[in-house]
Coordinates of C-alpha atoms and ligand atoms in Angstrom, one line a residue:
M20 CA -34.8 77.4 -61.1
S21 CA -36.3 74.4 -59.3
L22 CA -36.3 71.3 -61.4
I23 CA -39.7 70.2 -59.9
A24 CA -42.9 72.3 -60.4
V25 CA -45.1 70.1 -58.1
D26 CA -44.1 67.5 -55.4
G27 CA -47.0 65.1 -55.2
R28 CA -46.2 64.3 -51.6
T29 CA -47.5 67.7 -50.6
V30 CA -50.7 67.6 -52.9
R31 CA -53.5 66.5 -50.7
R32 CA -56.4 68.1 -52.8
R33 CA -57.5 67.4 -56.3
L34 CA -55.0 68.7 -58.8
D35 CA -56.1 69.8 -62.3
D36 CA -53.7 71.0 -65.0
R37 CA -53.3 71.4 -68.8
A38 CA -50.6 71.3 -71.4
E39 CA -50.2 70.7 -75.1
V40 CA -48.3 67.5 -74.5
V41 CA -48.3 65.3 -71.4
V42 CA -45.3 63.0 -71.1
I43 CA -45.6 60.1 -68.6
G44 CA -42.2 59.1 -67.2
S45 CA -38.9 61.1 -66.8
G46 CA -36.4 58.5 -67.7
P47 CA -34.1 58.7 -70.8
A48 CA -37.1 58.4 -73.2
G49 CA -39.4 60.9 -71.4
A50 CA -36.7 63.4 -70.8
T51 CA -35.6 63.4 -74.4
V52 CA -39.2 63.9 -75.7
A53 CA -39.8 66.8 -73.2
A54 CA -36.5 68.6 -73.9
D55 CA -37.0 68.4 -77.7
L56 CA -40.6 69.4 -77.6
A57 CA -40.1 72.2 -75.0
R58 CA -37.3 73.6 -77.1
A59 CA -39.6 73.7 -80.1
G60 CA -42.1 75.8 -78.1
V61 CA -44.5 73.2 -77.1
A62 CA -46.2 73.5 -73.7
V63 CA -45.1 70.2 -71.9
I64 CA -45.9 68.6 -68.6
V65 CA -43.9 65.6 -67.4
V66 CA -45.8 63.3 -64.9
E67 CA -43.3 61.2 -62.9
E68 CA -44.3 58.7 -60.1
G69 CA -40.8 58.9 -58.4
H70 CA -39.3 61.8 -56.5
H71 CA -36.4 64.1 -57.1
H72 CA -33.3 63.0 -55.1
P73 CA -30.3 65.3 -55.0
P74 CA -26.8 63.6 -55.2
T75 CA -26.1 64.3 -51.4
T76 CA -29.0 62.1 -50.5
F77 CA -27.8 58.9 -52.4
P78 CA -26.8 56.2 -49.9
A79 CA -23.6 54.3 -50.2
S80 CA -25.3 51.1 -49.2
G81 CA -26.7 49.0 -52.2
V82 CA -29.6 47.9 -50.2
R83 CA -30.6 51.4 -49.0
A84 CA -30.2 52.7 -52.6
M85 CA -32.6 50.0 -53.7
A86 CA -35.1 51.1 -51.1
Q87 CA -34.9 54.8 -52.1
L88 CA -34.4 54.7 -55.8
Y89 CA -35.6 51.4 -57.3
R90 CA -39.1 50.3 -58.2
D91 CA -40.5 47.8 -55.7
M92 CA -37.3 48.4 -53.6
G93 CA -35.5 46.3 -56.2
T94 CA -37.7 43.3 -55.6
S95 CA -39.5 43.3 -59.0
L96 CA -39.6 39.6 -60.2
A97 CA -40.3 37.9 -63.5
F98 CA -41.8 34.4 -63.3
G99 CA -41.1 31.5 -65.6
N100 CA -38.7 28.6 -65.8
L101 CA -36.6 30.6 -63.3
S102 CA -37.6 33.5 -61.1
M103 CA -35.7 36.4 -62.4
P104 CA -35.4 39.9 -60.8
Y105 CA -35.8 42.7 -63.2
L106 CA -34.5 46.1 -62.0
Q107 CA -35.9 49.6 -62.8
G108 CA -35.3 53.1 -61.3
R109 CA -38.3 55.1 -59.8
A110 CA -37.2 58.7 -59.6
V111 CA -37.0 61.9 -61.4
G112 CA -34.6 60.9 -64.2
G113 CA -35.9 57.3 -64.2
T114 CA -33.5 54.4 -64.4
S115 CA -30.7 56.7 -65.7
V116 CA -30.3 57.8 -62.0
I117 CA -29.2 54.2 -61.0
N118 CA -27.6 52.9 -64.2
G119 CA -24.1 52.0 -65.0
A120 CA -23.6 55.0 -67.4
I121 CA -22.5 52.7 -70.3
C122 CA -23.2 54.2 -73.6
W123 CA -23.7 52.4 -76.9
R124 CA -25.2 53.5 -80.2
L125 CA -27.9 51.3 -81.8
P126 CA -26.0 48.6 -83.8
P127 CA -26.5 49.1 -87.5
E128 CA -27.3 45.4 -87.9
V129 CA -30.1 45.6 -85.5
L130 CA -31.7 48.6 -87.2
A131 CA -31.2 46.8 -90.6
A132 CA -32.9 43.6 -89.3
W133 CA -35.9 45.7 -88.1
A134 CA -36.2 47.2 -91.6
T135 CA -35.8 43.7 -93.3
D136 CA -38.6 42.4 -91.0
D137 CA -40.9 45.5 -91.7
P138 CA -39.7 47.7 -94.7
A139 CA -41.8 50.5 -93.4
L140 CA -39.3 50.9 -90.5
A141 CA -36.6 51.8 -93.1
D142 CA -38.3 55.0 -93.9
A143 CA -39.5 55.6 -90.3
L144 CA -36.0 55.2 -88.7
P145 CA -33.5 56.3 -91.3
P146 CA -30.0 55.2 -90.0
E147 CA -28.5 58.7 -90.6
V148 CA -31.3 60.4 -88.7
I149 CA -30.9 58.0 -85.7
A150 CA -27.1 58.5 -85.9
A151 CA -27.4 62.3 -85.9
H152 CA -29.7 62.2 -82.8
E153 CA -27.2 59.9 -81.1
A154 CA -24.3 62.1 -81.9
R155 CA -26.2 65.2 -80.4
L156 CA -27.3 63.3 -77.4
E157 CA -23.9 62.0 -76.7
A158 CA -22.4 65.4 -76.9
R159 CA -25.0 66.7 -74.4
L160 CA -24.3 63.7 -72.1
G161 CA -20.5 64.0 -72.2
V162 CA -20.0 60.4 -73.4
H163 CA -16.3 59.5 -73.6
P164 CA -14.2 56.4 -72.9
T165 CA -13.2 55.6 -69.4
P166 CA -9.6 56.9 -68.8
A167 CA -7.3 54.3 -67.4
E168 CA -6.4 56.4 -64.3
L169 CA -10.1 56.2 -63.2
A170 CA -10.7 52.6 -64.1
G171 CA -9.5 50.9 -61.0
A172 CA -8.2 47.4 -60.7
K173 CA -11.5 45.5 -61.5
N174 CA -11.6 47.2 -65.0
L175 CA -7.9 47.0 -65.7
L176 CA -7.9 43.3 -64.9
L177 CA -10.6 42.6 -67.5
A178 CA -8.5 44.4 -70.0
R179 CA -5.5 42.1 -68.9
G180 CA -7.6 39.0 -69.2
A181 CA -8.9 40.0 -72.7
A182 CA -5.4 40.8 -73.8
V183 CA -4.2 37.3 -72.7
T184 CA -7.1 35.6 -74.4
E185 CA -6.8 37.8 -77.5
V186 CA -10.5 38.8 -77.6
A187 CA -11.6 42.3 -78.6
H188 CA -12.1 44.6 -75.6
R189 CA -12.3 48.3 -74.9
A190 CA -12.7 51.0 -72.3
I191 CA -16.4 51.6 -71.7
R192 CA -17.8 54.9 -73.1
R193 CA -19.7 56.6 -70.2
N194 CA -21.9 59.6 -69.7
V195 CA -20.0 61.4 -67.0
D196 CA -18.3 64.7 -66.2
G197 CA -15.9 64.9 -63.2
C198 CA -16.1 61.2 -62.3
V199 CA -13.8 60.4 -59.4
G200 CA -14.2 56.6 -59.8
S201 CA -16.2 56.1 -56.5
G202 CA -17.9 52.9 -58.0
R203 CA -21.4 54.0 -56.8
C204 CA -23.3 54.6 -60.1
L205 CA -25.9 51.9 -59.3
Q206 CA -26.7 53.7 -56.0
G207 CA -26.9 57.1 -57.7
C208 CA -23.8 59.3 -58.2
P209 CA -23.1 61.1 -54.9
H210 CA -20.8 63.6 -56.7
G211 CA -23.3 64.6 -59.4
A212 CA -20.8 63.4 -61.9
K213 CA -23.0 60.9 -63.8
L214 CA -24.8 62.9 -66.5
S215 CA -28.1 61.2 -65.9
M216 CA -31.5 62.9 -67.0
E217 CA -32.2 65.0 -63.8
R218 CA -28.8 66.7 -64.5
T219 CA -29.0 67.2 -68.2
L220 CA -32.2 66.9 -70.4
L221 CA -34.8 67.5 -67.6
P222 CA -33.1 70.9 -66.6
D223 CA -32.9 71.6 -70.4
A224 CA -36.6 70.9 -70.6
V225 CA -37.5 73.1 -67.6
A226 CA -35.3 75.8 -68.9
A227 CA -37.3 75.7 -72.2
G228 CA -40.6 76.0 -70.2
A229 CA -41.5 72.4 -69.5
R230 CA -42.9 71.5 -66.0
I231 CA -42.2 68.4 -64.1
L232 CA -44.9 67.1 -61.7
A233 CA -43.1 64.6 -59.5
G234 CA -44.7 62.1 -57.1
L235 CA -47.7 61.7 -59.5
R236 CA -48.7 58.2 -60.5
A237 CA -50.5 58.0 -63.9
E238 CA -53.3 55.4 -63.7
R239 CA -55.3 56.0 -66.8
I240 CA -55.1 57.7 -70.2
V241 CA -58.3 59.5 -70.8
V242 CA -59.7 58.8 -74.3
E243 CA -62.6 60.7 -75.9
R244 CA -64.0 59.8 -79.3
G245 CA -61.0 57.8 -80.2
R246 CA -58.4 60.5 -79.1
A247 CA -56.1 60.6 -76.0
V248 CA -57.0 63.8 -74.3
G249 CA -55.4 63.5 -70.9
V250 CA -54.1 61.6 -68.0
R251 CA -55.6 60.7 -64.6
G252 CA -54.0 59.3 -61.5
T253 CA -53.1 59.8 -57.8
T254 CA -50.6 62.0 -56.1
A255 CA -48.1 60.4 -53.6
A256 CA -50.3 62.2 -50.8
G257 CA -53.4 60.3 -52.1
A258 CA -55.3 63.1 -53.9
P259 CA -56.6 62.6 -57.5
F260 CA -55.2 64.5 -60.4
A261 CA -56.3 65.2 -64.0
I262 CA -54.1 66.7 -66.6
E263 CA -55.6 67.7 -69.9
A264 CA -53.4 67.3 -73.1
T265 CA -54.6 69.4 -76.0
V266 CA -52.2 67.9 -78.5
A267 CA -50.8 64.6 -77.4
V268 CA -50.2 62.1 -74.6
V269 CA -46.6 60.5 -74.9
L270 CA -46.0 57.3 -72.9
A271 CA -42.4 56.9 -71.6
A272 CA -43.0 54.9 -68.5
S273 CA -40.7 52.0 -69.6
A274 CA -41.3 48.6 -71.3
I275 CA -43.0 47.2 -68.1
Q276 CA -45.2 50.2 -67.1
T277 CA -46.2 51.5 -70.5
P278 CA -48.1 48.3 -71.6
C279 CA -49.8 48.2 -68.2
L280 CA -51.0 51.8 -68.6
L281 CA -52.3 50.9 -72.0
R282 CA -54.3 48.0 -70.8
Q283 CA -55.5 49.7 -67.6
S284 CA -56.9 52.4 -69.9
G285 CA -58.8 49.8 -71.9
L286 CA -56.3 50.2 -74.8
G287 CA -55.7 46.5 -75.4
H288 CA -55.3 46.9 -79.2
G289 CA -52.6 44.6 -80.8
P290 CA -50.0 42.5 -78.9
V291 CA -49.8 45.0 -76.1
G292 CA -47.8 43.5 -73.2
D293 CA -46.6 40.6 -75.4
G294 CA -43.1 40.2 -76.9
L295 CA -41.0 41.3 -73.8
S296 CA -37.4 40.8 -74.7
A297 CA -34.3 41.5 -72.6
H298 CA -30.7 40.9 -72.0
P299 CA -30.6 38.6 -68.9
G300 CA -27.2 38.7 -67.1
V301 CA -25.1 36.2 -65.2
S302 CA -22.0 37.1 -63.1
V303 CA -19.0 35.3 -61.9
T304 CA -16.7 36.2 -59.0
G305 CA -13.0 35.7 -59.0
R306 CA -10.4 35.8 -56.2
F307 CA -7.0 37.5 -56.9
D308 CA -3.9 37.5 -54.8
E309 CA -3.6 41.3 -55.4
P310 CA -6.1 43.9 -54.0
V311 CA -9.0 44.5 -56.4
T312 CA -11.1 46.7 -54.1
S313 CA -14.0 46.3 -56.6
W314 CA -16.0 49.1 -55.0
R315 CA -13.3 51.6 -56.2
G316 CA -12.8 52.8 -59.8
A317 CA -15.4 53.5 -62.4
T318 CA -18.5 51.4 -61.7
Q319 CA -18.3 49.8 -65.1
G320 CA -15.3 50.9 -67.0
H321 CA -14.2 48.0 -69.3
E322 CA -16.0 45.6 -71.6
V323 CA -15.2 42.6 -73.9
T324 CA -16.8 43.1 -77.3
G325 CA -15.4 40.0 -79.0
Y326 CA -18.2 37.7 -78.2
R327 CA -21.0 39.9 -79.4
E328 CA -21.7 37.7 -82.4
L329 CA -22.5 34.9 -79.9
G330 CA -25.0 37.3 -78.4
I331 CA -22.8 37.7 -75.3
K332 CA -21.1 40.9 -74.0
L333 CA -18.9 40.9 -70.9
E334 CA -18.6 43.8 -68.5
A335 CA -16.7 44.6 -65.3
L336 CA -19.2 45.2 -62.4
G337 CA -18.8 47.6 -59.5
M338 CA -20.8 47.0 -56.3
D339 CA -20.8 47.7 -52.6
L340 CA -19.1 45.5 -50.1
G341 CA -22.3 43.8 -49.0
L342 CA -23.1 42.7 -52.5
V343 CA -19.6 41.5 -53.1
A344 CA -19.9 39.4 -49.9
S345 CA -23.1 37.8 -51.2
R346 CA -21.1 36.4 -54.2
V347 CA -18.6 34.5 -52.0
P348 CA -19.4 30.7 -51.7
G349 CA -18.7 28.4 -48.7
V350 CA -19.6 27.7 -45.0
G351 CA -17.8 27.9 -41.7
A352 CA -14.1 28.7 -41.3
G353 CA -13.5 28.6 -45.1
F354 CA -16.3 31.1 -45.7
A355 CA -15.0 33.3 -42.9
R356 CA -11.4 33.3 -44.4
R357 CA -12.8 34.3 -47.8
L358 CA -15.0 37.0 -46.3
A359 CA -11.9 38.5 -44.6
E360 CA -10.4 39.1 -47.9
L361 CA -13.2 40.9 -49.6
D362 CA -10.8 43.4 -51.2
R363 CA -9.4 40.6 -53.4
Y364 CA -12.7 39.9 -55.4
A365 CA -13.7 41.0 -58.8
V366 CA -17.3 40.4 -60.1
W367 CA -17.8 40.5 -63.8
G368 CA -21.0 40.0 -65.8
A369 CA -22.2 38.7 -69.1
A370 CA -25.3 40.2 -70.7
I371 CA -27.0 37.6 -73.0
R372 CA -29.0 38.7 -76.1
A373 CA -31.8 36.2 -75.3
G374 CA -34.3 34.9 -77.8
A375 CA -37.0 34.5 -75.1
R376 CA -40.2 36.5 -75.4
G377 CA -42.2 37.3 -72.2
R378 CA -45.4 38.9 -71.3
V379 CA -46.5 41.9 -69.1
R380 CA -50.0 42.4 -67.6
P381 CA -51.2 44.9 -65.0
G382 CA -51.6 43.2 -61.7
R383 CA -53.3 44.3 -58.5
R384 CA -50.3 45.8 -56.8
R385 CA -47.5 45.4 -59.4
P386 CA -47.3 44.3 -63.0
L387 CA -47.4 40.5 -63.6
V388 CA -44.3 39.6 -65.7
T389 CA -43.7 36.2 -67.1
Y390 CA -40.5 35.3 -68.9
S391 CA -38.9 31.9 -69.7
L392 CA -35.5 31.3 -71.1
T393 CA -35.3 29.2 -74.3
P394 CA -32.9 26.2 -74.2
D395 CA -30.6 28.2 -76.5
D396 CA -30.7 31.0 -74.0
V397 CA -29.6 28.7 -71.2
R398 CA -26.8 27.4 -73.4
K399 CA -25.7 31.1 -73.9
A400 CA -25.8 31.7 -70.2
R401 CA -23.6 28.7 -69.5
R402 CA -21.2 29.8 -72.2
G403 CA -21.3 33.3 -70.7
V404 CA -20.2 31.8 -67.3
R405 CA -17.5 29.9 -69.0
L406 CA -16.1 33.0 -70.8
L407 CA -16.3 35.0 -67.5
C408 CA -14.3 32.3 -65.7
E409 CA -11.8 32.2 -68.6
Q410 CA -11.3 36.0 -68.4
L411 CA -10.8 36.1 -64.6
L412 CA -8.4 33.1 -64.7
A413 CA -6.4 34.6 -67.6
A414 CA -6.3 37.9 -65.7
G415 CA -4.6 36.0 -62.8
A416 CA -7.4 35.0 -60.5
R417 CA -6.4 32.2 -58.1
E418 CA -10.0 30.7 -58.1
V419 CA -13.3 31.6 -59.6
Y420 CA -17.0 30.9 -58.5
P421 CA -19.2 30.0 -61.5
G422 CA -22.3 30.3 -59.2
I423 CA -24.2 27.4 -61.1
A424 CA -26.3 25.3 -58.8
G425 CA -25.4 21.6 -59.3
Y426 CA -21.8 22.3 -60.6
D427 CA -18.5 22.8 -58.8
P428 CA -18.6 25.9 -56.7
V429 CA -15.0 26.7 -57.2
V430 CA -12.8 26.3 -60.4
H431 CA -9.0 26.9 -60.3
D432 CA -7.8 26.3 -63.8
R433 CA -8.7 27.3 -67.3
A434 CA -8.1 23.6 -68.4
E435 CA -11.2 22.7 -66.3
L436 CA -13.5 25.1 -68.3
P437 CA -14.4 22.8 -71.3
R438 CA -15.9 20.4 -68.8
L439 CA -18.0 23.2 -67.3
E440 CA -19.4 23.9 -70.7
R441 CA -20.1 20.3 -71.4
E442 CA -21.4 19.2 -68.0
A443 CA -22.9 22.2 -66.1
P444 CA -26.6 21.8 -65.9
L445 CA -28.8 23.3 -68.5
T446 CA -31.8 23.7 -66.1
P447 CA -32.7 27.4 -66.2
S448 CA -33.1 27.6 -62.4
A449 CA -29.5 26.5 -61.9
Y450 CA -28.5 30.1 -63.0
S451 CA -28.8 33.2 -60.9
M452 CA -29.8 35.9 -63.5
S453 CA -31.3 39.3 -63.5
M454 CA -32.6 41.7 -66.2
T455 CA -31.9 45.5 -66.6
H456 CA -32.6 46.0 -70.3
L457 CA -36.2 45.4 -71.3
F458 CA -37.9 45.9 -74.8
G459 CA -40.7 45.2 -77.1
T460 CA -44.1 45.2 -75.2
A461 CA -45.7 47.8 -77.5
R462 CA -43.8 47.2 -80.5
M463 CA -43.6 49.5 -83.6
G464 CA -44.8 48.2 -87.1
S465 CA -46.9 48.7 -90.0
D466 CA -49.3 45.7 -89.4
P467 CA -51.9 46.6 -86.7
A468 CA -52.3 42.9 -85.9
R469 CA -48.6 42.5 -85.1
S470 CA -47.7 45.8 -83.5
V471 CA -49.1 48.4 -81.1
V472 CA -47.8 51.7 -82.5
R473 CA -47.3 52.7 -86.2
P474 CA -43.8 53.4 -87.6
D475 CA -44.3 57.1 -86.6
F476 CA -44.8 56.0 -82.9
R477 CA -48.6 56.8 -82.9
H478 CA -50.9 54.2 -81.4
H479 CA -52.6 52.3 -84.2
A480 CA -56.1 52.7 -82.7
T481 CA -56.0 56.0 -80.7
A482 CA -55.2 59.4 -82.1
G483 CA -52.9 61.7 -80.2
L484 CA -51.3 58.9 -78.3
Y485 CA -47.6 58.0 -78.8
V486 CA -45.2 55.6 -77.2
A487 CA -41.6 56.8 -76.9
D488 CA -39.8 54.3 -74.8
S489 CA -38.1 50.8 -75.5
S490 CA -41.5 49.2 -75.5
V491 CA -41.6 50.1 -79.3
F492 CA -38.3 48.3 -80.1
P493 CA -39.1 45.3 -82.3
S494 CA -36.3 43.4 -80.7
N495 CA -33.5 43.5 -78.1
T496 CA -30.3 45.1 -79.3
G497 CA -27.4 43.0 -77.8
V498 CA -26.0 46.3 -76.2
N499 CA -26.8 48.7 -73.4
P500 CA -29.8 50.6 -74.7
M501 CA -30.0 54.0 -73.1
I502 CA -28.6 56.0 -76.0
A503 CA -30.6 54.1 -78.6
I504 CA -33.8 54.6 -76.5
M505 CA -33.1 58.4 -76.4
A506 CA -32.5 58.6 -80.1
L507 CA -35.7 56.8 -80.9
A508 CA -37.5 59.1 -78.3
A509 CA -36.1 62.1 -80.2
R510 CA -37.5 60.6 -83.4
C511 CA -40.8 60.3 -81.6
A512 CA -40.6 64.0 -80.7
E513 CA -40.1 64.9 -84.3
R514 CA -43.3 62.9 -85.2
V515 CA -45.3 64.7 -82.5
L516 CA -44.1 68.0 -83.8
A517 CA -44.9 67.1 -87.3
A518 CA -48.5 66.1 -86.3
R519 CA -49.1 69.2 -84.3
Ligands
LIG619 C1 -29.1 48.7 -62.6 C2 -29.3 49.1 -64.1 C3 -28.1 49.5 -64.7 C4 -28.2 49.8 -66.0 N1 -27.1 50.2 -66.7 C5 -27.3 50.7 -68.0 C6 -26.1 51.2 -68.7 O1 -25.0 51.3 -68.1 N2 -26.2 51.7 -69.9 C7 -27.5 51.6 -70.5 O2 -27.5 52.0 -71.8 N3 -28.5 51.1 -69.9 C8 -28.4 50.6 -68.6 N4 -29.6 50.2 -68.1 C9 -30.9 50.3 -68.7 C10 -31.4 51.8 -68.9 O3 -31.1 52.5 -67.9 C11 -32.9 51.7 -69.2 O4 -33.0 50.9 -70.5 C12 -33.4 53.1 -69.5 O5 -33.3 53.9 -68.4 C13 -34.9 53.0 -69.9 O6 -35.4 54.3 -70.2 P1 -36.9 54.6 -70.2 O7 -37.0 56.0 -70.3 O8 -37.6 53.7 -71.1 O9 -37.4 54.0 -68.8 P2 -36.9 54.4 -67.2 O10 -35.6 54.9 -67.2 O11 -37.3 53.2 -66.5 O12 -38.0 55.5 -66.8 C14 -39.4 55.4 -66.7 C15 -39.9 56.4 -65.6 O13 -41.3 56.3 -65.8 C16 -41.8 56.4 -64.4 N5 -43.1 55.8 -64.4 C17 -43.5 54.4 -64.6 N6 -44.8 54.2 -64.5 C18 -45.3 55.4 -64.2 C19 -46.7 55.9 -63.9 N7 -47.7 55.0 -64.0 N8 -46.9 57.2 -63.7 C20 -45.9 58.1 -63.6 N9 -44.5 57.7 -63.9 C21 -44.2 56.5 -64.2 C22 -40.8 55.6 -63.6 O14 -40.9 55.9 -62.3 C23 -39.5 56.0 -64.2 O15 -38.9 57.1 -63.6 C24 -29.5 49.8 -66.7 C25 -30.6 49.5 -66.0 C26 -30.6 49.0 -64.7 C27 -31.8 48.7 -63.8
LIG620 S1 -18.0 56.0 -60.6 FE1 -18.6 57.2 -58.8 S2 -18.1 59.4 -59.3 FE2 -18.0 58.2 -61.2 S3 -20.0 58.5 -62.1 FE3 -20.2 56.7 -60.9 S4 -20.8 57.2 -58.9 FE4 -20.2 59.1 -59.9

């Protein structure tokens, strides 16, 4: 059975269709809602702007993968006290197609903090219900710890550094089956081993009767007499489309596109587009005497969890040769010498649980995203760089490149690191950072003045309209969010069914 019912690239005349529930977006949130509703007998249409790309078409080059699979070809930027790229997938399967396959459940302390802030969320998101969804979804996605034989040197070296520094660490739990450690998760798995949405929940949804309309960009939610009754937009070939929803419209277009769709549709109720929170990331490169071949082994197979209380989580990164080269400092002969030894480098990253809150607004061609780090976030980024340097040097790196503008480009000794944390600049733009985890732009809550959707995921002001993605999260989580997003989306599907 074909995964796609309609390919918008071939639709040149007006398209009209109808379903009980229209889901916008086919990433982890949309795929979960579609699968759960279709299995319960609901007629579902999924509208997805991106296209379906089979594994054999995924390029080895990071730059080509960005052009094919990433929104804005990977050039989406947030503006503020530093210009920070934010990355998103645009494909059938959403960002799961190009993510690192790292799986974490929603930390209990995060859920508890949400309930303390708004007691209605304690009833709406019972921990045992969320945990049951997480367990079911993890089983479907084959989540398991990365075996040592697949990890490759870049991951095993992080384990070595963490053992030397005596900090908690572990093999990353990943959603893969048949992974051969080709290190290409961020370009799309060419072996079909990453169990992303287009290989799992979207086929489940289609098998249960859902239809996926790819290459269709939703531009407006149609509201009549205070109720969402459908979606309008344009196909990739330029024709208009209109899809009627007799029960509900579910927004699952991500924490950037969902608030834009709401505002574009005249649904500016509450703090829609405000409160963007994230886990900005910094990275450090280290040069080893032994081969690392950081493009081999599970893309991200090991993590340091012992600094989570500081709001910092360290991970090994896997990237193609071109991107590793871009992390090497220097000029002239010294640079050429370093480039000749690209197989000796490891690049590790620190994700920061930032306190910053940004803003998303629809723009003429792409969303306008503003996001400025707080002074405390910058201090955390600096500490993250220090901790990464420490792990790399403890693991045996001969030299490390902190990548902080205005500070020494190369550090050789762990004894130099306290100075880095004292003296490296605290100017935000001195840090090279990017964001991949985004939350909070249509947050959930009981107070219509402080939130956009109710605790049951329904829009405060519009009947039949639900938000299922991480826009509803009241805060960031400090861990990789895909499984938590899916668990909350499953809860959203339960609420849609209950209201049907
Ligand atoms: C490089 C990278 C690596 C990551 N690694 C991990 C990881 O290892 N583990 C983890 O837990 N998380 C990871 N993440 C984050 C995780 O993948 C996302 O948080 C998650 O995919 C978000 O799910 P979503 O369904 O809300 O949105 P998305 O997955 O972004 O899906 C939204 C979909 O909606 C579509 N869409 C948007 N607007 C419209 C419109 N107007 N009309 C039609 N369709 C539309 C988009 O094209 C997209 O396909 C990573 C992210 C990136 C960028
Ligand atoms: S490491 Fe390679 S084989 Fe394994 S899931 Fe990622 S891309 Fe696929």
